[in-house]
Amino acid sequence: MSNSSKSSAGMWAEYAKKIKKVSTLNDLEDIEQELFGRKQGVMTLAMKKLKDLSPDEKKVQAKELNEQKQILVEELEKLQNDLETPTGDVLAKSDSIDVTLDLPEKERGHLHLIPEFIRQAEEVFGRMGFDVFRGPEIEPEEYNFDLLNFPKDHAARDWADVFYMKKQTAPDNRLTLRAHTSPCQVRYMQKNKPPLKAIFPGKTYRKDDDATHSPMFHQLEGLMVGKDITLANMKAVMIKCVQELITQDAEFRFRTGYFPFVEPGLEMDMKWTGEDKTKEGDWLEIVGCGMVHPNVLKNCDIDPDKWQGFAFGFGVDRMVMIKHRIKSIRELFPGDVRFLRQF
Ligand code: PHE
C-alpha cells in the first residue's frame, strides 16, 4: 500500500469518527455534502482523481476507495435512521431535550372529601341501577314543604330553620334556600313514573351553626318506588350503601322517627365494630328514612293504591366526618390540600 493511500485511509477513518458524533439532521446533511457534494465533495473529488492514475494503481486504489465509501455511506444511513426515530441515547446526546435530567416532583392535588364521597355514592347506587338527579337549590315553599305533606301551620316548618329569600314573588309561597333534598323526590316523580329509583345529591341550607352543623351542608337523598317495595328493601339498600361508602365493620339499628313525608318514618344509626378499637363508641345517627307517604305520591299523580316505595336522606358531611373521624365540620371548608392529603 502506498503512502498516499495510507494517509487517505486515515482521513476516511477521521470522517467515520466525525459522523459518529453528529447529533442533528442538519449536521448530518452538512457532512454528507462535505463528502459527497457533486462538485466539491472530498470523496467525489478523490473518485475523480482515480482516472489520472496508471491502470495498476487505479485498480488498487479504486478498490480501497470503494470500500471506504461503502463504510461511510453505511454510517450515514444508520445515523439518518437513528435521528429520524430518536431513541433515549440519541435524545440524550442532543442539547434540545436532556432525558437524563431529574425533574422536580410534581405536587399532586386531592379531590375534596365531599365531592369524592358523592362520586363514590353515585357509582355505588349506579351499580344498583339508580338514576342521578340534581334539583334546584332555591325552592318555593310549595316544594320545600307543601307537596311533601307539611301542613301550612306545621311546627316542622320551624324545624328546618329555613332561610327565606329577601326578594319574594308570592306571599303564600315564599322562595327558600332548600332545607333538604327531599323536594327532589317531588320533582323527580312529577317527571318520571314508577317503577323508579334515583338518588339526589346536593347542597342544603339551615340556620344551624356549631361544631357538627354548618348553615350549608350536603345531603344524599334516595328514592325507590315500585309495585311491592318494602322496608326490607330499604334496609338492604341503606346498609349496602354504608358498607360500601364508610365501612364493612359496622352494626346498624333502626328507630322510629318523624318526617311528614314518610309513614312510617325511621332513623338509622350505626356503630363501629371490628378490629380497630379506636373506632368503637356510641351509636351514631346517620340517616332519616321511611316509606313514602301516600299524600306525596298523590301530589305527584301517582296512585298510592298501586305503588309504594321508600325514601332516605343521608347527611353527607356527617358521613364523611364519621368515615374519616373528623371532629369539626369546619375542617371541611378551607380545602387545604395538606389536610385533604391525609385521607
Ligand atoms: N329530609 C329529611 C331531613 O332533612 C331526611 C329524610 C329524607 C327523611 C327522606 C326521610 C326520608 O332530615
XYZ file of C-alpha atoms and ligand atoms in Angstrom:
355
model
C 0.000 0.000 0.000
C 1.416 3.397 -0.969
C 1.976 6.236 1.461
C -0.725 8.403 -0.036
C -3.312 5.664 0.285
C -2.314 5.058 3.929
C -2.829 8.711 4.845
C -6.080 8.918 2.896
C -7.270 5.802 4.746
C -6.590 7.772 7.962
C -8.617 10.654 6.606
C -11.633 8.425 5.893
C -11.378 6.993 9.359
C -11.498 10.565 10.711
C -14.688 11.137 8.736
C -16.191 7.942 10.137
C -15.429 9.188 13.665
C -16.907 12.594 12.878
C -20.114 11.007 11.630
C -20.480 9.074 14.899
C -20.521 12.384 16.824
C -23.248 14.005 14.715
C -26.482 14.529 16.667
C -28.764 16.534 14.400
C -30.144 16.025 10.929
C -28.681 19.406 9.927
C -25.138 18.385 10.827
C -25.709 15.116 9.046
C -26.623 16.942 5.856
C -23.509 19.145 6.160
C -21.161 16.209 6.457
C -22.928 14.435 3.618
C -22.312 17.492 1.419
C -18.698 17.720 2.542
C -18.076 14.117 1.461
C -20.360 13.539 -1.470
C -21.211 17.038 -2.766
C -21.365 16.862 -6.584
C -18.611 19.405 -7.253
C -16.568 19.822 -4.065
C -17.260 16.604 -2.151
C -13.985 15.164 -0.802
C -14.979 11.659 -1.801
C -16.319 12.842 -5.153
C -13.001 14.524 -5.923
C -10.982 11.512 -4.802
C -13.078 9.331 -7.127
C -12.490 11.773 -9.995
C -8.726 11.662 -9.432
C -8.629 7.888 -9.996
C -8.683 8.417 -13.739
C -5.244 10.101 -13.605
C -3.573 7.009 -12.175
C -1.852 4.211 -14.003
C -4.094 1.203 -14.657
C -2.406 -0.856 -11.884
C -2.537 1.890 -9.261
C -6.099 2.644 -10.307
C -7.158 -0.941 -9.695
C -5.747 -0.936 -6.151
C -6.921 2.496 -5.142
C -10.367 2.177 -6.689
C -10.946 -0.955 -4.646
C -9.845 0.709 -1.421
C -11.776 3.891 -2.087
C -14.922 1.963 -2.828
C -14.549 0.087 0.455
C -14.148 3.353 2.378
C -17.066 4.888 0.538
C -19.222 1.870 1.424
C -18.284 2.242 5.116
C -19.112 5.968 5.168
C -22.391 5.546 3.295
C -23.475 2.856 5.770
C -22.539 5.054 8.733
C -24.511 7.953 7.294
C -27.570 5.792 6.602
C -27.513 4.348 10.092
C -27.230 7.812 11.579
C -30.085 9.134 9.491
C -32.261 6.267 10.717
C -31.354 6.951 14.334
C -32.001 10.662 14.067
C -35.371 10.185 12.414
C -36.552 7.726 15.074
C -34.735 9.011 18.137
C -34.027 6.635 20.990
C -33.160 7.692 24.526
C -29.467 7.577 23.670
C -29.726 9.921 20.730
C -32.024 12.275 22.606
C -29.609 12.374 25.492
C -26.858 13.425 23.051
C -28.866 16.275 21.516
C -28.911 19.504 23.509
C -32.611 20.314 22.957
C -34.009 17.611 25.266
C -31.969 16.047 28.013
C -33.904 12.958 29.019
C -31.462 12.166 31.785
C -32.294 15.337 33.749
C -34.098 14.872 37.071
C -37.287 16.926 37.104
C -38.688 18.385 40.331
C -41.524 16.185 41.588
C -44.975 17.486 40.731
C -47.293 18.393 43.623
C -50.401 16.251 43.457
C -53.847 17.629 44.258
C -56.650 15.806 46.080
C -60.341 15.844 45.385
C -62.256 17.405 48.263
C -63.758 14.789 50.592
C -67.370 15.825 49.915
C -67.388 15.541 46.101
C -65.209 12.454 46.441
C -67.865 10.871 48.643
C -70.708 11.928 46.331
C -68.917 10.496 43.281
C -68.402 7.218 45.084
C -72.074 7.196 46.095
C -73.155 7.796 42.503
C -71.054 4.834 41.486
C -72.359 2.523 44.219
C -76.004 3.433 43.527
C -75.343 3.398 39.784
C -74.377 -0.248 40.104
C -77.750 -0.873 41.794
C -79.499 0.802 38.856
C -80.287 4.171 40.488
C -80.607 7.278 38.338
C -78.946 10.565 39.485
C -80.946 13.816 39.529
C -79.987 17.262 40.864
C -82.761 19.706 41.743
C -82.571 23.490 42.239
C -81.156 24.941 45.484
C -83.749 27.729 45.583
C -87.189 26.228 46.071
C -90.617 27.765 46.717
C -92.293 26.628 49.945
C -94.574 24.512 47.797
C -91.688 22.137 47.009
C -89.748 22.558 50.243
C -92.885 21.750 52.313
C -96.429 21.655 50.863
C -96.042 18.899 48.279
C -94.068 16.943 50.901
C -97.140 16.822 53.127
C -96.159 19.563 55.611
C -99.426 21.262 56.770
C -99.371 25.049 56.288
C -99.200 25.767 60.016
C -96.982 22.838 60.946
C -94.273 23.452 63.527
C -91.983 21.394 61.343
C -91.549 24.451 59.143
C -89.544 25.895 62.025
C -87.780 22.592 62.485
C -85.815 23.355 59.419
C -84.903 26.903 60.464
C -85.352 27.956 56.920
C -83.555 30.717 55.025
C -86.180 32.782 53.217
C -85.080 34.809 50.191
C -85.305 38.595 50.532
C -86.933 39.031 47.172
C -90.326 37.331 47.287
C -92.681 36.582 44.449
C -95.755 35.207 46.253
C -96.524 35.836 49.966
C -98.160 32.410 50.368
C -95.410 30.564 48.516
C -92.170 32.203 49.563
C -88.834 31.358 47.996
C -86.389 29.497 50.251
C -82.921 28.049 50.136
C -83.983 24.404 50.209
C -83.807 22.966 53.722
C -83.339 19.415 52.480
C -83.000 17.451 49.234
C -86.489 15.924 49.682
C -88.067 18.418 47.182
C -86.125 16.442 44.558
C -88.405 13.460 45.310
C -91.386 15.502 44.124
C -89.605 16.998 41.128
C -88.383 13.579 40.050
C -91.770 11.871 40.470
C -93.548 14.645 38.552
C -91.341 13.819 35.560
C -90.763 10.065 35.965
C -93.381 7.433 36.667
C -92.780 4.236 38.671
C -91.168 1.814 38.829
C -88.291 4.184 39.564
C -85.136 4.509 41.608
C -82.936 7.562 41.866
C -80.561 9.465 44.138
C -80.444 13.231 44.619
C -77.140 14.579 45.938
C -76.683 18.268 46.679
C -76.356 21.297 48.948
C -78.949 22.168 51.583
C -79.340 25.145 53.937
C -80.482 25.673 57.536
C -79.722 28.216 60.236
C -77.586 25.738 62.196
C -74.049 26.596 63.160
C -71.837 24.650 65.606
C -69.026 22.074 65.594
C -71.113 19.480 63.793
C -73.529 21.732 61.871
C -72.989 24.429 59.299
C -75.590 26.649 57.547
C -74.740 24.914 54.276
C -74.378 21.163 54.232
C -74.877 18.257 51.848
C -77.467 15.544 51.637
C -77.791 12.414 49.588
C -81.458 11.616 49.116
C -82.615 8.254 47.778
C -85.979 7.184 46.385
C -87.314 3.861 45.151
C -90.927 3.270 44.116
C -92.426 0.087 42.695
C -95.317 -2.362 42.997
C -94.133 -4.094 46.143
C -91.170 -2.216 47.557
C -90.973 -2.666 51.348
C -88.981 -1.574 54.386
C -86.892 -4.731 53.913
C -85.704 -3.395 50.536
C -84.965 -0.037 52.141
C -82.909 -1.642 54.879
C -80.901 -3.685 52.378
C -80.132 -0.696 50.136
C -79.157 1.594 53.011
C -76.936 -0.940 54.742
C -75.237 -1.729 51.425
C -74.654 1.990 50.949
C -72.981 2.484 54.340
C -70.924 -0.681 53.952
C -69.621 0.399 50.560
C -69.084 4.057 51.428
C -67.986 4.046 55.082
C -67.019 0.620 56.386
C -67.812 -3.085 56.341
C -67.207 -3.071 60.113
C -70.458 -1.654 61.425
C -73.658 -2.629 63.185
C -76.949 -0.957 62.400
C -80.199 -0.222 64.204
C -83.442 1.466 63.174
C -85.563 3.692 65.461
C -88.873 5.347 64.733
C -88.571 8.966 63.637
C -90.952 11.581 62.364
C -90.932 13.284 58.972
C -94.248 14.442 57.406
C -93.369 12.939 54.019
C -92.830 9.334 55.170
C -95.008 6.863 57.020
C -93.708 5.010 58.916
C -90.681 7.220 59.488
C -87.398 5.832 60.796
C -83.875 6.824 61.688
C -80.899 4.591 61.086
C -77.915 4.529 63.453
C -74.557 2.848 63.002
C -71.844 1.711 65.375
C -68.243 0.829 64.526
C -67.270 -2.810 65.110
C -64.235 -4.868 64.159
C -60.559 -4.911 64.976
C -59.832 -1.197 65.258
C -60.827 -0.417 68.848
C -60.129 3.317 68.438
C -63.234 3.457 66.324
C -65.518 1.918 68.934
C -68.036 4.119 70.626
C -71.653 5.147 70.754
C -74.410 4.690 68.259
C -74.166 7.396 65.590
C -77.297 8.726 63.988
C -76.747 8.895 60.263
C -79.945 8.946 58.244
C -83.686 9.683 58.231
C -85.820 7.380 56.145
C -89.186 5.688 55.721
C -91.955 4.647 53.340
C -93.055 7.452 51.007
C -96.279 8.998 52.402
C -99.373 8.279 50.219
C -100.094 12.031 50.083
C -96.695 12.681 48.500
C -97.374 10.047 45.839
C -100.795 11.618 45.211
C -99.205 15.069 44.878
C -97.093 13.630 42.081
C -100.064 11.987 40.319
C -99.025 8.513 41.372
C -101.753 6.188 42.679
C -100.761 5.107 46.241
C -103.060 2.069 45.960
C -100.905 0.757 43.133
C -97.430 1.986 44.059
C -95.322 2.213 47.161
C -91.727 2.916 47.985
C -89.096 4.214 50.337
C -87.002 7.359 50.689
C -83.942 8.240 52.733
C -81.790 11.326 53.283
C -78.177 10.793 54.304
C -76.234 13.724 55.748
C -73.135 13.636 53.546
C -70.924 15.875 55.729
C -71.843 13.753 58.712
C -70.981 10.536 56.909
C -67.661 11.958 55.734
C -66.856 13.048 59.315
C -67.715 9.590 60.635
C -65.740 7.879 57.889
C -62.568 9.925 58.376
C -63.080 10.591 62.086
C -63.083 14.375 61.643
C -64.202 16.211 64.777
C -65.294 19.595 63.430
C -67.258 20.276 60.271
C -65.194 23.495 59.917
C -62.238 21.390 58.795
C -64.152 20.536 55.649
C -64.292 24.143 54.431
C -60.805 25.580 53.787
C -59.926 22.925 51.181
C -56.322 22.901 52.409
C -54.553 20.249 50.357
C -52.308 19.352 53.334
C -55.450 18.445 55.263
C -57.033 16.591 52.338
C -53.902 14.570 51.598
C -54.175 12.840 54.960
C -57.100 10.786 53.684
N -85.319 15.335 54.587
C -85.016 14.746 55.869
C -84.067 15.676 56.624
O -83.580 16.603 56.055
C -84.361 13.392 55.732
C -85.272 12.365 55.160
C -85.260 12.107 53.815
C -86.120 11.629 55.970
C -86.068 11.130 53.284
C -86.922 10.651 55.458
C -86.890 10.406 54.101
O -83.802 15.483 57.790
